[in-house]
């Protein structure tokens, strides 16, 4: 069965067919972080969603080229650099590193390319030059270069492919200099912003004088540089539909680099926003979480990843602290089931149980119905626990179930297949406790048990002897 995805371009669920004639290679671009602060948990919902898409395509056998940009120059960054009086890279570097650390913490596969905007100024300039050459861009009196919506439309192109726009309100030649604006302020947007004193040292030379790129052109230039003028998938949060993605289409298709009959991007995917405790996230309301905030409260990246992956990507998702607690409980249920299966399998190997893999695939093929996929998994956990309780699972069946789980986890990325690694010093403590018990030194054995507990490990006495597990 084939994968179907909702395409914002056609506003319908469509069969996913890669542009590659061999049906193998897939080019995918997901808009990455603007490194002016730590990414918040809402940003992470979108980045984890991109990781899910990429992992599921790989699960289906596609060879995915995943590009995520690093926006390391834009209006917001320049404002902060000016306020702090430090260099651009000095400012963005720590946030960029934090992004990569968090990416790892949340179990995301690193994108194949993570281009920085500041390292693609020549490609950005070339693209703007092409738009000027085609008469779709023009230089304003202050030296900035703008995209002309009127000229673009006059060339037979459609502005407003992802969102419906009201051109009646638009006044020809009116310009918007800021990167972010509402649909109501529809106007020509900046491609190259002429240097102003407030930019400080953040500027580059160009054929139109010193200045810096607008945010939208950065993504057009970097995506086409790495994936070609036409590629399969472009992702981002729903707030990026307008103006960011609409402008990306206009710039990329306006430059006319695509071969006849091909679009800049075939499938546009947008993830719905994350709310916090039922409200829009905001610093003012104090309901603004970064991943670090949550790790500081004792949650793990794995628990947060699981939670971010519970809802369908097109549904608004309400993040609550209780939700992360529930995620912990749900993961424990999975872990316990897998651990019991491991005991029964006792190292036996088998091919994956096809039923579980098929049901999981059937759910995700339907526009990544992850809630359905979790339904399949928890039903399987229930059934498996029942069978285990009745001693009705053979080592071969347990091995087949574990192999099926391994397949699923290549998509889920919650990494519960391996037993938690027990550090050597903890094993040594456990052995010392066993020795104390043998010597009937119960005072010492209790003290060691307390010490293990203080370090976050509990002792479990099993028929095969004592072992430790994470508290
Ligand atoms: P930014 O760093 O602001 O450019 O945003 C990075 C990504 O996070 C973009 O794809 C945004 O659409 C997405 N994003 C921003 N806020 C939220 C939110 N509350 N929920 C989900 N995604 C978001
Ligand atoms: Zn972008």
Coordinates of C-alpha atoms in Angstrom, one line a residue, residues 73-358:
X73 CA 20.8 36.2 9.7
X74 CA 17.4 37.9 9.8
X75 CA 15.7 40.9 11.4
X76 CA 15.3 39.4 14.8
X77 CA 19.0 38.3 15.0
X78 CA 20.3 41.7 13.9
X79 CA 18.2 43.4 16.6
X80 CA 19.7 41.1 19.3
X81 CA 23.2 41.5 18.0
X82 CA 22.8 45.2 18.1
X83 CA 21.4 45.2 21.6
X84 CA 24.2 43.0 22.9
X85 CA 27.0 44.6 20.9
X86 CA 28.6 41.3 20.0
X87 CA 29.5 39.6 16.7
X88 CA 26.9 37.7 14.6
X89 CA 28.5 34.3 14.9
X90 CA 29.4 34.9 18.6
X91 CA 25.6 35.5 19.1
X92 CA 24.2 32.7 16.9
X93 CA 26.8 30.0 17.7
X94 CA 25.5 28.9 21.2
X95 CA 21.9 28.7 19.9
X96 CA 23.0 26.7 16.9
X97 CA 24.9 24.3 19.1
X98 CA 21.9 24.0 21.4
X99 CA 19.7 23.2 18.4
X100 CA 22.0 20.3 17.5
X101 CA 22.2 19.1 21.1
X102 CA 18.4 19.2 21.5
X103 CA 18.0 17.4 18.1
X104 CA 20.0 14.5 19.5
X105 CA 18.3 14.6 22.9
X106 CA 15.0 14.2 21.1
X107 CA 16.2 11.3 19.0
X108 CA 15.9 13.0 15.7
X109 CA 18.1 11.7 12.8
X110 CA 20.5 14.5 11.9
X111 CA 19.5 16.1 8.6
X112 CA 21.9 15.2 5.7
X113 CA 22.6 18.9 5.2
X114 CA 22.1 21.9 7.6
X115 CA 23.2 24.9 5.5
X116 CA 23.7 28.3 7.1
X117 CA 22.2 31.3 5.4
X118 CA 25.4 33.3 5.9
X119 CA 27.3 30.7 4.0
X120 CA 25.0 31.0 0.9
X121 CA 25.2 34.7 0.2
X122 CA 26.6 34.1 -3.4
X123 CA 23.7 31.7 -4.2
X124 CA 21.2 34.2 -2.8
X125 CA 22.7 37.0 -4.9
X126 CA 22.6 34.8 -8.0
X127 CA 18.9 34.1 -7.4
X128 CA 18.0 37.8 -6.9
X129 CA 20.0 38.7 -10.1
X130 CA 17.9 36.1 -12.0
X131 CA 14.7 37.7 -10.7
X132 CA 16.0 41.2 -11.7
X133 CA 17.0 39.9 -15.1
X134 CA 13.5 38.5 -15.6
X135 CA 11.9 41.9 -14.6
X136 CA 10.2 40.3 -11.6
X137 CA 12.4 42.2 -9.1
X138 CA 13.3 45.8 -8.9
X139 CA 15.6 48.1 -6.9
X140 CA 13.9 50.6 -4.7
X141 CA 15.4 54.1 -4.2
X142 CA 17.1 53.1 -0.9
X143 CA 19.1 50.4 -2.8
X144 CA 17.0 47.5 -1.5
X145 CA 15.7 44.9 -4.0
X146 CA 12.0 44.0 -3.9
X147 CA 10.0 41.2 -5.4
X148 CA 7.2 42.6 -7.6
X149 CA 4.0 40.7 -7.1
X150 CA 2.4 42.6 -10.0
X151 CA 5.1 41.6 -12.5
X152 CA 5.1 38.1 -11.3
X153 CA 1.4 37.8 -11.9
X154 CA 1.7 39.6 -15.2
X155 CA 4.2 36.8 -16.2
X156 CA 1.3 34.3 -15.8
X157 CA 2.4 33.1 -12.4
X158 CA 0.1 32.6 -9.4
X159 CA 0.8 34.4 -6.2
X160 CA -1.4 32.8 -3.5
X161 CA -0.9 29.1 -4.1
X162 CA -0.9 28.0 -0.4
X163 CA -3.3 30.6 0.9
X164 CA -6.1 32.6 -0.7
X165 CA -5.3 36.2 -1.0
X166 CA -7.3 39.3 -1.7
X167 CA -5.6 41.3 -4.4
X168 CA -8.3 44.0 -4.3
X169 CA -6.7 45.4 -1.1
X170 CA -3.2 45.4 -2.6
X171 CA -1.8 48.7 -3.8
X172 CA 0.7 48.2 -6.6
X173 CA 4.2 49.2 -5.7
X174 CA 3.6 49.2 -2.0
X175 CA 6.4 47.5 -0.2
X176 CA 6.9 45.7 3.0
X177 CA 10.5 45.7 4.4
X178 CA 9.9 43.4 7.4
X179 CA 10.2 39.6 7.0
X180 CA 7.0 38.9 8.8
X181 CA 3.7 40.5 7.8
X182 CA 0.1 39.5 7.7
X183 CA -2.0 38.6 4.6
X184 CA -3.8 41.9 5.0
X185 CA -0.5 43.8 4.4
X186 CA 0.0 42.1 1.0
X187 CA 2.8 44.0 -0.7
X188 CA 6.1 43.6 -2.6
X189 CA 8.6 42.0 -0.2
X190 CA 12.3 42.5 0.3
X191 CA 14.8 40.2 -1.3
X192 CA 17.9 42.2 -0.5
X193 CA 17.9 44.8 2.3
X194 CA 20.2 47.8 1.8
X195 CA 22.6 48.4 4.7
X196 CA 21.4 50.7 7.4
X197 CA 23.4 51.9 10.4
X198 CA 21.4 49.7 12.7
X199 CA 22.8 46.6 10.9
X200 CA 26.2 47.3 12.5
X201 CA 28.7 44.9 11.0
X202 CA 26.1 42.6 9.5
X203 CA 26.3 43.2 5.8
X204 CA 27.7 41.7 2.6
X205 CA 28.7 43.3 -0.7
X206 CA 26.4 42.8 -3.7
X207 CA 25.8 44.2 -7.2
X208 CA 23.2 46.5 -5.5
X209 CA 25.4 47.7 -2.8
X210 CA 26.1 46.5 0.7
X211 CA 23.3 44.8 2.5
X212 CA 21.8 41.5 3.6
X213 CA 19.3 39.0 2.3
X214 CA 15.6 38.9 3.3
X215 CA 14.6 35.7 5.2
X216 CA 12.4 34.2 2.4
X217 CA 15.1 34.3 -0.3
X218 CA 17.5 32.4 2.0
X219 CA 15.3 29.2 1.9
X220 CA 14.7 29.4 -1.8
X221 CA 18.4 29.7 -2.5
X222 CA 19.6 27.0 -0.1
X223 CA 16.9 24.5 -1.0
X224 CA 17.4 24.7 -4.7
X225 CA 21.2 24.7 -4.3
X226 CA 21.1 21.4 -2.4
X227 CA 18.0 19.7 -3.8
X228 CA 17.7 21.2 -7.3
X229 CA 15.0 23.6 -8.7
X230 CA 12.3 21.0 -8.2
X231 CA 12.0 18.7 -5.3
X232 CA 9.5 16.5 -3.5
X233 CA 8.7 17.7 0.0
X234 CA 8.8 21.0 1.8
X235 CA 7.8 21.2 5.5
X236 CA 7.2 23.7 8.2
X237 CA 4.8 24.8 10.9
X238 CA 1.5 26.2 9.8
X239 CA 2.5 29.8 10.5
X240 CA 5.1 29.6 7.7
X241 CA 2.4 29.1 5.0
X242 CA 2.2 32.9 4.6
X243 CA 4.3 34.8 3.8
X244 CA 7.4 32.6 4.1
X245 CA 6.4 29.6 1.9
X246 CA 4.3 31.6 -0.4
X247 CA 7.2 33.9 -1.0
X248 CA 9.6 30.9 -1.4
X249 CA 7.3 29.6 -4.2
X250 CA 7.2 33.0 -5.9
X251 CA 10.9 33.6 -5.8
X252 CA 11.8 30.0 -6.9
X253 CA 9.3 29.7 -9.7
X254 CA 9.7 33.4 -10.6
X255 CA 13.3 32.7 -11.4
X256 CA 12.1 30.1 -13.9
X257 CA 14.7 27.4 -13.2
X258 CA 12.2 24.5 -13.2
X259 CA 11.9 22.4 -16.3
X260 CA 8.5 22.6 -18.1
X261 CA 5.6 21.2 -16.2
X262 CA 7.5 21.0 -12.9
X263 CA 6.8 23.0 -9.7
X264 CA 9.4 24.2 -7.2
X265 CA 7.9 21.7 -4.7
X266 CA 5.5 18.9 -5.3
X267 CA 4.1 18.3 -1.8
X268 CA 3.8 21.0 0.9
X269 CA 3.3 19.7 4.4
X270 CA 2.4 22.0 7.3
X271 CA 2.3 20.9 11.0
X272 CA -0.3 22.4 13.3
X273 CA 0.8 24.5 16.3
X274 CA 1.4 23.4 19.8
X275 CA -0.5 25.0 22.6
X276 CA 0.6 25.0 26.2
X277 CA -2.0 24.2 28.9
X278 CA -4.7 25.2 26.4
X279 CA -3.2 28.6 25.6
X280 CA -0.9 29.9 22.9
X281 CA 2.6 29.8 24.1
X282 CA 4.0 33.1 25.2
X283 CA 6.7 34.5 27.5
X284 CA 4.1 36.8 29.0
X285 CA 1.9 34.0 30.2
X286 CA 4.9 32.1 31.5
X287 CA 3.8 29.0 29.6
X288 CA 6.9 29.0 27.4
X289 CA 9.0 25.9 27.6
X290 CA 12.3 25.1 26.0
X291 CA 13.5 21.5 25.9
X292 CA 16.0 22.5 28.6
X293 CA 13.2 23.7 30.9
X294 CA 11.6 20.3 30.7
X295 CA 14.8 18.3 31.1
X296 CA 15.5 20.5 34.2
X297 CA 12.1 19.2 35.6
X298 CA 13.4 15.7 35.4
X299 CA 11.7 14.6 32.1
X300 CA 13.8 12.8 29.4
X301 CA 14.1 13.7 25.7
X302 CA 12.6 10.3 25.0
X303 CA 9.4 11.1 27.0
X304 CA 9.1 14.5 25.3
X305 CA 9.6 13.0 21.9
X306 CA 6.9 10.4 22.6
X307 CA 4.5 13.1 23.7
X308 CA 5.2 15.3 20.7
X309 CA 4.5 12.2 18.5
X310 CA 1.2 11.3 20.0
X311 CA -1.1 13.6 18.0
X312 CA -1.7 13.8 14.3
X313 CA 0.5 16.5 12.7
X314 CA -2.5 18.4 11.4
X315 CA -4.2 18.7 14.7
X316 CA -3.5 21.4 17.2
X317 CA -1.8 19.7 20.2
X318 CA -2.1 20.8 23.8
X319 CA 1.1 20.3 25.8
X320 CA 0.6 19.8 29.5
X321 CA 3.0 18.7 32.2
X322 CA 0.5 16.0 33.1
X323 CA 0.8 14.9 29.4
X324 CA 4.6 14.3 29.9
X325 CA 3.8 12.3 33.1
X326 CA 1.3 10.2 31.1
X327 CA 4.0 9.8 28.4
X328 CA 6.3 8.4 31.1
X329 CA 3.7 5.8 32.2
X330 CA 2.9 4.8 28.6
X331 CA 6.5 4.3 27.8
X332 CA 7.0 2.2 31.0
X333 CA 4.2 -0.1 29.8
X334 CA 6.0 -0.6 26.4
X335 CA 9.4 -1.1 28.1
X336 CA 8.0 -3.7 30.6
X337 CA 6.4 -5.6 27.8
X338 CA 9.6 -5.6 25.7
X339 CA 11.7 -6.6 28.7
X340 CA 9.4 -9.6 29.4
X341 CA 9.6 -10.6 25.7
X342 CA 13.4 -10.4 25.9
X343 CA 13.4 -12.8 28.9
X344 CA 11.2 -15.3 27.0
X345 CA 13.2 -14.9 23.7
X346 CA 16.4 -15.5 25.6
X347 CA 18.5 -14.3 22.7
X348 CA 16.6 -16.2 20.0
X349 CA 16.4 -14.5 16.6
X350 CA 13.4 -14.4 14.2
X351 CA 12.0 -12.5 11.3
X352 CA 9.6 -9.7 12.3
X353 CA 6.0 -10.6 13.1
X354 CA 4.3 -9.4 9.8
X355 CA 1.0 -8.6 11.4
X356 CA 2.2 -5.8 13.7
X357 CA 4.3 -4.3 10.9
X358 CA 1.4 -4.4 8.5

